[in-house]
Short mmCIF file of C-alpha atoms in Angstrom, two decimals:
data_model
loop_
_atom_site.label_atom_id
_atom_site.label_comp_id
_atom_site.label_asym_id
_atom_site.label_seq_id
_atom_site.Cartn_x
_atom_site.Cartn_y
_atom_site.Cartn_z
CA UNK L 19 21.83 -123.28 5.92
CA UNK L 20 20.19 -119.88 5.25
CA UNK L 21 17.74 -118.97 8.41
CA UNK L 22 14.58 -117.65 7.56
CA UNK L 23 12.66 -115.51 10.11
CA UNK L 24 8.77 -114.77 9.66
CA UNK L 25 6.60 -111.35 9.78
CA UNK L 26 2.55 -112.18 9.78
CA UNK L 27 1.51 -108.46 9.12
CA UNK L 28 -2.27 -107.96 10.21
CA UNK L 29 -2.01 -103.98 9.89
CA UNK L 30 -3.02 -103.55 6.69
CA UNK L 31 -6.01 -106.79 6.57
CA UNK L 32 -9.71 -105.49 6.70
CA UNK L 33 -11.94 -106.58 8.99
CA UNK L 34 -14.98 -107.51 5.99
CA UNK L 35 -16.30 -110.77 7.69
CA UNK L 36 -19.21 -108.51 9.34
CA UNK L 37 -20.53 -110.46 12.31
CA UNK L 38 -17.48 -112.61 12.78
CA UNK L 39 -15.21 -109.73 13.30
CA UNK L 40 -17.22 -107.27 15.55
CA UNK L 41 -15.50 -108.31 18.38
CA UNK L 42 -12.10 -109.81 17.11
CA UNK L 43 -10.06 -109.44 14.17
CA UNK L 44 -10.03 -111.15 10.81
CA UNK L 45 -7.24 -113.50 12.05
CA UNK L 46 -8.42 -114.56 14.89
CA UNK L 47 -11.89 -115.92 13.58
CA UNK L 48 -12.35 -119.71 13.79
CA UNK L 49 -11.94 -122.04 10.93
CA UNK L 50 -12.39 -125.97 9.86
CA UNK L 51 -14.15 -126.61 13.17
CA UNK L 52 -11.02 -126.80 15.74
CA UNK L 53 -8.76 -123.53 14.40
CA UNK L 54 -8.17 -120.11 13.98
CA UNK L 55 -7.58 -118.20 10.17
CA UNK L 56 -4.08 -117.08 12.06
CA UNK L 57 -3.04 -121.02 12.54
CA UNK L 58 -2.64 -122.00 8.84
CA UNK L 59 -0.07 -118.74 8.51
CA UNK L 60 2.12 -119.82 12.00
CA UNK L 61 1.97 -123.25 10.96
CA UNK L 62 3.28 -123.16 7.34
CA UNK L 63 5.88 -121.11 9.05
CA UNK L 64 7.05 -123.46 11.90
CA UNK L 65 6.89 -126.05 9.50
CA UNK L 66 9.38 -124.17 7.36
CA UNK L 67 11.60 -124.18 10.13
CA UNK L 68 11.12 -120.71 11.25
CA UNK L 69 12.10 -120.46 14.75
CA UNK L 70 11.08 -116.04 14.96
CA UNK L 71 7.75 -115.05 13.98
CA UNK L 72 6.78 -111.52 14.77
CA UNK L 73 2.62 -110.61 14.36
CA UNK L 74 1.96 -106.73 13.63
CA UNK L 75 -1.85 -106.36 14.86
CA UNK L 76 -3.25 -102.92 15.25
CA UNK L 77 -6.91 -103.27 15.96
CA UNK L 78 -8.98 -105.99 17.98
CA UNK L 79 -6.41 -108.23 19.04
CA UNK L 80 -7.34 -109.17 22.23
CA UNK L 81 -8.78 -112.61 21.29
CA UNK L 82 -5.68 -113.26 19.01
CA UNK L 83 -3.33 -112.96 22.08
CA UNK L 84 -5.20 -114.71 23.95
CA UNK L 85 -5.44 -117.87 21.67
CA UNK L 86 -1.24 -117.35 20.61
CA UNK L 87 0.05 -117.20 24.08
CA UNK L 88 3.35 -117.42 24.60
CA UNK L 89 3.27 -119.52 21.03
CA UNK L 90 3.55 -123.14 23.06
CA UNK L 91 0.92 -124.82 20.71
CA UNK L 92 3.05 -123.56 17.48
CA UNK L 93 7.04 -124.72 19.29
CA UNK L 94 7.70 -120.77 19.39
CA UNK L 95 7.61 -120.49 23.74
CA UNK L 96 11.78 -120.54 23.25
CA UNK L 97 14.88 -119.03 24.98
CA UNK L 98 16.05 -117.23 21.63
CA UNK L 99 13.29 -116.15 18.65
CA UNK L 100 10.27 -117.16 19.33
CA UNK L 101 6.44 -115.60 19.11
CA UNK L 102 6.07 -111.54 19.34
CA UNK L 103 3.16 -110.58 18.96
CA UNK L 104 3.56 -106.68 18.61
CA UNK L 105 0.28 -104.77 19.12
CA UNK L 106 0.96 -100.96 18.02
CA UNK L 107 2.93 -98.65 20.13
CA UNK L 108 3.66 -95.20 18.70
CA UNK L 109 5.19 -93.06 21.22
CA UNK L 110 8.12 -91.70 19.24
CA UNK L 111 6.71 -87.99 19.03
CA UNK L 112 9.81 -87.60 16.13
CA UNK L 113 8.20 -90.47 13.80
CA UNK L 114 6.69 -89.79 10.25
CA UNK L 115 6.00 -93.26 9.85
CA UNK L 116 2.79 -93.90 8.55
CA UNK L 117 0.11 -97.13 7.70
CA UNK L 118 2.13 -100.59 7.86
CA UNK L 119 5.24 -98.53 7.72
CA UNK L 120 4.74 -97.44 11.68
CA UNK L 121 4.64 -101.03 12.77
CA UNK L 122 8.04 -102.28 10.44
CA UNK L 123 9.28 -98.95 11.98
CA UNK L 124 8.87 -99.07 15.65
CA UNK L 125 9.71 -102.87 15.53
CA UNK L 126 12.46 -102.61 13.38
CA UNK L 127 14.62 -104.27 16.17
CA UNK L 128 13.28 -107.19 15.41
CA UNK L 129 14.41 -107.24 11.68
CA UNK L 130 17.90 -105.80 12.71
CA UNK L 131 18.26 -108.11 15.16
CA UNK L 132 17.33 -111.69 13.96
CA UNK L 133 20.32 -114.24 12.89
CA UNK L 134 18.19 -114.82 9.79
CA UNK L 135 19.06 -114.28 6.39
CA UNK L 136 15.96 -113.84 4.92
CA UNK L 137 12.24 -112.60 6.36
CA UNK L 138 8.96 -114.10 5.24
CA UNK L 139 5.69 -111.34 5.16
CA UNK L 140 2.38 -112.73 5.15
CA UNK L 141 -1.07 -111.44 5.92
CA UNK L 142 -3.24 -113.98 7.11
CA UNK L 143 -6.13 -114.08 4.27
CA UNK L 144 -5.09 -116.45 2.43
CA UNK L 145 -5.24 -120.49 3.68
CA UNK L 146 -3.37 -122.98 2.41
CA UNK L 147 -0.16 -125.12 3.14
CA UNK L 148 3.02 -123.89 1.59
CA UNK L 149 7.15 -124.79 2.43
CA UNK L 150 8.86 -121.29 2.59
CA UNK L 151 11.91 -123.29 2.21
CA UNK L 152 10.64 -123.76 -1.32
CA UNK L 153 9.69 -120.37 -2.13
CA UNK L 154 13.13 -119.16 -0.73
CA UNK L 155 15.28 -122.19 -2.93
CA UNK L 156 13.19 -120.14 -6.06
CA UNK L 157 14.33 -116.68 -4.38
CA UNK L 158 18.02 -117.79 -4.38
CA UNK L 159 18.46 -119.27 -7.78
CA UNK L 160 16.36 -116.13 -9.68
CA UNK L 161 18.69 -113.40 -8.00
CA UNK L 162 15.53 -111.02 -7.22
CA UNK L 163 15.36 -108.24 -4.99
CA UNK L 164 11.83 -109.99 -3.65
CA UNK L 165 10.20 -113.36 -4.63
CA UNK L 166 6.30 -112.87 -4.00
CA UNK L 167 3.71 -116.19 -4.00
CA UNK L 168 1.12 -116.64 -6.09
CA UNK L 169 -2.15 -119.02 -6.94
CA UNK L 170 -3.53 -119.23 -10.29
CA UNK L 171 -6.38 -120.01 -9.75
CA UNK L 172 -9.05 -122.00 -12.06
CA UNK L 173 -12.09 -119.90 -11.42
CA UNK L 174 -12.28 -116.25 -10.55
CA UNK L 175 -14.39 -115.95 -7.29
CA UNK L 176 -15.65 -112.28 -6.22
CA UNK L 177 -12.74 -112.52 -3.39
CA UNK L 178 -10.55 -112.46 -5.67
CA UNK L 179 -11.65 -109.21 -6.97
CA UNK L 180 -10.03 -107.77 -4.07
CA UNK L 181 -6.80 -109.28 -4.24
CA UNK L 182 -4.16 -107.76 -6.30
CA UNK L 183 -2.56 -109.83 -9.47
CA UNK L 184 0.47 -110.73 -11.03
CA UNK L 185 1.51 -110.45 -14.94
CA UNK L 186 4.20 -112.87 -15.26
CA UNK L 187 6.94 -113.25 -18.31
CA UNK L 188 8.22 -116.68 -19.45
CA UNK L 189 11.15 -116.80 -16.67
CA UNK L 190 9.37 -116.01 -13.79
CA UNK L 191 9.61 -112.44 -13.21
CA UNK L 192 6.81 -110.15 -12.35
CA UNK L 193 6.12 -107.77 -14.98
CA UNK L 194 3.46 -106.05 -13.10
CA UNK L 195 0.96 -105.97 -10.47
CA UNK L 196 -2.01 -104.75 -10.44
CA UNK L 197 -5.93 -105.44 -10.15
CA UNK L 198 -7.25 -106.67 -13.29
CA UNK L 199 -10.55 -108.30 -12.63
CA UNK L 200 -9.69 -111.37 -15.24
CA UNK L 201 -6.07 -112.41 -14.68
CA UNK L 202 -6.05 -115.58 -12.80
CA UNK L 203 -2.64 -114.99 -11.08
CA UNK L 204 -3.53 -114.20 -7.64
CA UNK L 205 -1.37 -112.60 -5.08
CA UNK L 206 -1.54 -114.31 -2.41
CA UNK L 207 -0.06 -111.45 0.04
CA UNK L 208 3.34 -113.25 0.87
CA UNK L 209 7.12 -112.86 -0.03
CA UNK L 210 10.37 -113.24 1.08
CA UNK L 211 13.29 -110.82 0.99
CA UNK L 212 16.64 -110.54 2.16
CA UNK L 213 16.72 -108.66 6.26
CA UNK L 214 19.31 -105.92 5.28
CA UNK L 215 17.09 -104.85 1.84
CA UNK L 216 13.98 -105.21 3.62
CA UNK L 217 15.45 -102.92 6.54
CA UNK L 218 16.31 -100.64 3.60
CA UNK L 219 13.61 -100.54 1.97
CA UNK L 220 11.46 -99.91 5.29
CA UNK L 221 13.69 -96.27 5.91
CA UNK L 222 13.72 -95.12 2.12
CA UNK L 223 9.94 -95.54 1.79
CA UNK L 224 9.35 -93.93 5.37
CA UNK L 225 11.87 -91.06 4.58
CA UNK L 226 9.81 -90.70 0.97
CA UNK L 227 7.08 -90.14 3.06
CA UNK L 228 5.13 -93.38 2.45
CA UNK L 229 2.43 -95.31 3.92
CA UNK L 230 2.43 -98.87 3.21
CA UNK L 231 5.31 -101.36 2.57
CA UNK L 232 4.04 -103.50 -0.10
CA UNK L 233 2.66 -101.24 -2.21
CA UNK L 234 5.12 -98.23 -2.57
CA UNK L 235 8.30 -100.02 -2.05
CA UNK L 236 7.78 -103.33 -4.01
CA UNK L 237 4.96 -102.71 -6.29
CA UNK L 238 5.69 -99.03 -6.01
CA UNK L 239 9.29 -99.57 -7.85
CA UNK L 240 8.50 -101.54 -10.81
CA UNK L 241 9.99 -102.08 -13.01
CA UNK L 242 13.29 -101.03 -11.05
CA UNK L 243 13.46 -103.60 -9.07
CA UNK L 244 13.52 -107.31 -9.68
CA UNK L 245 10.68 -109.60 -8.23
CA UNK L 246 10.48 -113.44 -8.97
CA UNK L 247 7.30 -115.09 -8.86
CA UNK L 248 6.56 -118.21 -7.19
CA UNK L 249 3.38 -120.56 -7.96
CA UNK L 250 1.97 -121.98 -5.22
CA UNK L 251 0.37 -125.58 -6.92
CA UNK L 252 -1.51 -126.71 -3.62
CA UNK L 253 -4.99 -125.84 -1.79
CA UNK L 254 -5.57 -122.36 -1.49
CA UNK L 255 -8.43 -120.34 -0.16
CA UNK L 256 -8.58 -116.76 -0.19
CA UNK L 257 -10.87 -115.19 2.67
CA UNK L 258 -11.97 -111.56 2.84
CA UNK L 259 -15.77 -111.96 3.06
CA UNK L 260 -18.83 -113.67 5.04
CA UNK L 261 -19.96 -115.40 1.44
CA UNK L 262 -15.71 -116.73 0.83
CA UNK L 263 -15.37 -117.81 4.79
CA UNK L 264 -18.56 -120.02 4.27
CA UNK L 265 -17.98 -120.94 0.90
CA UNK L 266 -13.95 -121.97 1.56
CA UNK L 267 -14.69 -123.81 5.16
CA UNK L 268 -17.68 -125.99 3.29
CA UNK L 269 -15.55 -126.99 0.66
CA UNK L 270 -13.63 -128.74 3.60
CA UNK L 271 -16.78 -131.20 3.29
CA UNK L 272 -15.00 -133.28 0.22
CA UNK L 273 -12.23 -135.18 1.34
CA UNK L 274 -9.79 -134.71 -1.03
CA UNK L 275 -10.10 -130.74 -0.48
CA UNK L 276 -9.49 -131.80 3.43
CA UNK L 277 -6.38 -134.01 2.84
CA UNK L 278 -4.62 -131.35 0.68
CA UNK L 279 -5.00 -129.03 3.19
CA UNK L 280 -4.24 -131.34 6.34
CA UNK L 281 -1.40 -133.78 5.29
CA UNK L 282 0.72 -135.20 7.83
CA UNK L 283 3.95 -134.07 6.55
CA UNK L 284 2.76 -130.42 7.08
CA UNK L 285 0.23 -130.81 10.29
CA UNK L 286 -1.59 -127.35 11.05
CA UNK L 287 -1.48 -127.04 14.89
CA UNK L 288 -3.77 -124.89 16.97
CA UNK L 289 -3.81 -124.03 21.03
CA UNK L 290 -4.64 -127.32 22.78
CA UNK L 291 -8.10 -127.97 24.50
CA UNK L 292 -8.65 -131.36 26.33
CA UNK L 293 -12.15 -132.11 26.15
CA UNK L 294 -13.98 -135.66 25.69
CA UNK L 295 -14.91 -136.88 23.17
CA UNK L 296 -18.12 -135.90 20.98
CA UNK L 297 -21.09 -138.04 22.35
CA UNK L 298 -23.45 -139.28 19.48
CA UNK L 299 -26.85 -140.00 20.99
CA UNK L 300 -28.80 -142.95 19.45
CA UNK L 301 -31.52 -140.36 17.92
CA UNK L 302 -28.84 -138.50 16.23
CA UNK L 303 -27.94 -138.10 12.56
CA UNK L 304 -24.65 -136.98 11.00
CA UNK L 305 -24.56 -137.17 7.72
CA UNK L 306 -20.84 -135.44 5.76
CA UNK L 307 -19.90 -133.07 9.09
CA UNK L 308 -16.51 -131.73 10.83
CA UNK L 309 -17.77 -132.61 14.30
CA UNK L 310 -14.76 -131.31 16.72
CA UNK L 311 -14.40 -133.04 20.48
CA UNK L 312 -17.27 -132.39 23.60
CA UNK L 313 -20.04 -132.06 21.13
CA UNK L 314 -23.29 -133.11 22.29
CA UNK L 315 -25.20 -134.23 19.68
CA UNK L 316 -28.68 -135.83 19.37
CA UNK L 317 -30.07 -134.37 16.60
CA UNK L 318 -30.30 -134.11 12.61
CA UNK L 319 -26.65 -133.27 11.34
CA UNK L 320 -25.76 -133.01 7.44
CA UNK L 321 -23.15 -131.05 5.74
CA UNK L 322 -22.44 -129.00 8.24
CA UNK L 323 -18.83 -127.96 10.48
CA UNK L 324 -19.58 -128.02 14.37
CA UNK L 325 -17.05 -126.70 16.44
CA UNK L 326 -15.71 -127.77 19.80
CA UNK L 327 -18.60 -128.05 22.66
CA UNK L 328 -21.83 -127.78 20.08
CA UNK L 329 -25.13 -129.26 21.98
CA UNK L 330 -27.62 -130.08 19.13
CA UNK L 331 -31.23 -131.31 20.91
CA UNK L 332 -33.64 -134.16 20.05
CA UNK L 333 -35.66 -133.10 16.58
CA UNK L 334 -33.24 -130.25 15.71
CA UNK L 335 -32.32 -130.31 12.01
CA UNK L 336 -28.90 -128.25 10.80
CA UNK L 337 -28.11 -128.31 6.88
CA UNK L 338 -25.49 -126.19 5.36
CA UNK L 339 -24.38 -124.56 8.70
CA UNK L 340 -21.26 -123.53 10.27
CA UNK L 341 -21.64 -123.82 14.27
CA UNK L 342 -18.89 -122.33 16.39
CA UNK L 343 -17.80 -123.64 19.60
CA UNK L 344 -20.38 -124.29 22.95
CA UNK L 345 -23.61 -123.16 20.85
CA UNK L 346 -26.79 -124.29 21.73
CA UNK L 347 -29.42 -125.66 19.64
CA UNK L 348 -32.51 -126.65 21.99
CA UNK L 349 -35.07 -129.29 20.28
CA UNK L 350 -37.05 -129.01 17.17
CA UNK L 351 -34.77 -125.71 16.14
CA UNK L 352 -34.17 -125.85 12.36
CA UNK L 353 -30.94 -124.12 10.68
CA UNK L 354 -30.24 -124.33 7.12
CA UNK L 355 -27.23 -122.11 5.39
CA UNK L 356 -26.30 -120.46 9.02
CA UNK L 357 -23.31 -119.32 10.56
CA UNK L 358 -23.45 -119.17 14.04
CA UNK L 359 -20.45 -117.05 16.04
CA UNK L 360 -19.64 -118.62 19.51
CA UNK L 361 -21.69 -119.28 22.30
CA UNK L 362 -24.73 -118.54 20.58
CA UNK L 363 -28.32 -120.26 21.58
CA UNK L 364 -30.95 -121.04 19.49
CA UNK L 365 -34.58 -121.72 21.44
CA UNK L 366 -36.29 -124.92 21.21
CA UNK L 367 -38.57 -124.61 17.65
CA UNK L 368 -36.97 -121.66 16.33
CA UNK L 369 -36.34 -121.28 12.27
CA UNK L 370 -33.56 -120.10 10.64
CA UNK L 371 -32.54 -120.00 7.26
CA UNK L 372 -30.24 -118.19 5.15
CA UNK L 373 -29.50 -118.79 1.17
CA UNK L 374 -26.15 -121.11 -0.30
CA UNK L 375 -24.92 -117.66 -1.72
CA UNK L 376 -25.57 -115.46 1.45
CA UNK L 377 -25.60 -116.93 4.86
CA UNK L 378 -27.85 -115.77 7.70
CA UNK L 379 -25.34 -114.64 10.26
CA UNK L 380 -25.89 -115.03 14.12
CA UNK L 381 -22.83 -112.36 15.70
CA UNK L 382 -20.92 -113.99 19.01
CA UNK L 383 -23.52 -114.82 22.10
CA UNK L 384 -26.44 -114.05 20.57
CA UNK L 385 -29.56 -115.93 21.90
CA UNK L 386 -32.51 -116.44 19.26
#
């Protein structure tokens, strides 16, 4: 059986989620009331059967390590592969590697040393549950140099405007890729490749004097080289903005959208927190909410996503909202389309409301 090993590249992700990434980066922000963005990308892996993930973070990482550990929640705390996470050391004064290229260069041990066959890249933007096995069974039987994923999607969203897209021929292969704001093939920022042509194609893009992986030595060498295309025909959710994070998590609401996400032959798994249970007092009201454990709740709760630890007081009303883990919400408060970051507090009678297609943002420990 081919091995696969797995590279979750953060390097080249922007941090565009405004509040919710001032003090961490865009993987580590929470998501669907109990997990992190990062957690979806470790999981599909380890759920692939990847036993050697490797995370290239540059900027703000702090919180990710300390949620990944030694990758225990995830199986990856092993004697032989396991979790790296690699934050960026450049002290090679003879390197001309530059953008993503540093990090595949000054890890490139890690690609030359793996027993896998293949290595999976992914960015962490884009949710959704995928079996790399899959993708890499499509790899094999097209003979491509690279097989990259892709959604197409039913309705453009302005996230998507971002993303870069595929044009497609009749057997699969990409054609081109580009950023044209009405093709529906989306790019979902993931492919597979053999180890010895991705170490290749790392030192003939660094030695051409290039800055970024993707996009000079894949998209870069069209139409030289061959890339397959895979469609991914599951739940996706692409997230590069406050307006997509609040959109995609509420959509978690309808339970179909939640059980095509979370299925139990492909279980998303997070770092483990024992806490009790939520407590529901008899004045309380949740209506079509996420309510995580140790929630204290004895308010007015409707469509909403409360994360672990949420206190909610007598006569407080929360619509629409997204409420991260031990906020506050004191008596008679009223939220309505809010995000609130972590260990925020909102005092007893205070108003806030944002609109469906921009959320009022509260940044991490804020009191109001």
């Amino acid at each position: 059986m081919d091995l696969i090993a797995g590279i979750i590249n953060l390097d080249h992700e922007q941090d565009l989620l405004e509040e919710l990434t001032y003090f961490r980066c865009g993987a580590a922000v929470p998501f669907a009331g109990r997990y992190r963005m990062i957690d979806f990308t470790i999981s599909n892996m380890t759920n692939s059967r990847i036993e050697s993930v490797a995370v290239f973070a540059r900027r703000k990482y702090r919180s990710l390590m300390d949620h990944m550990e030694q990758g225990k929640s995830w199986d990856l705390d092993r004697q032989r592969g396991g979790l790296f996470i690699l934050p960026p050391d450049w002290n090679d004064p003879t390197d001309l590697s530059r953008g993503d290229l540093q990090h595949f260069h000054n890890n490139i041990d890690f690609i030359r040393r793996t027993l896998a066959d293949y290595i999976v890249v992914s960015g962490s933007q884009n949710i959704c549950s995928i079996d790399y096995r899959d993708v890499l069974e499509s790899h094999k039987e097209s003979g491509a140099d690279v097989t990259v994923v892709y959604k197409k999607v039913e309705e453009l969203q302005p996230e998507h405007n971002l993303a870069h897209k595929l044009t497609i021929d009749d057997s699969g292969q990409v054609m081109a890729i580009h950023n044209d704001q009405q093709s529906k093939n989306v790019y979902m920022d993931m492919y597979i490749i053999e180890r010895d042509y991705l170490n290749y194609l790392v030192e003939n893009c660094i030695a051409h004097g290039c800055s970024h992986l993707f996009l000079d030595g894949i998209k870069g060498r069209l139409p030289d080289i061959h890339i397959n295309a895979y469609e991914h025909e599951g739940s996706h959710a692409l997230i590069n903005s406050v307006e997509s994070y609040y959109r995609n998590s509420r959509k978690l609401l309808n339970e179909s959208e939640h059980d095509e996400l979370f299925n139990e032959e492909s279980p998303v798994f997070t770092k483990v927190k024992n806490e009790a249970p939520s407590h529901y007092a008899f004045s309380s009201n949740i209506n079509n909410t996420l309510v995580a454990n140790g929630c204290t709740l004895e308010g007015h709760v409707e469509d909403s996503i409360l994360f672990r630890g949420v206190k909610v007081g007598k006569g407080a009303v929360i619509k629409n909202s997204i409420i991260m883990q031990r906020c506050e919400i004191e008596e008679n408060a009223v939220l309505e389309n809010v995000i609130l970051d972590k260990d925020c507090s909102i005092s007893s009678g205070r108003t806030l409301i944002g609109a469906p297609e921009k959320p009022f943002v509260v940044a991490k420990r804020k009191t109001m």
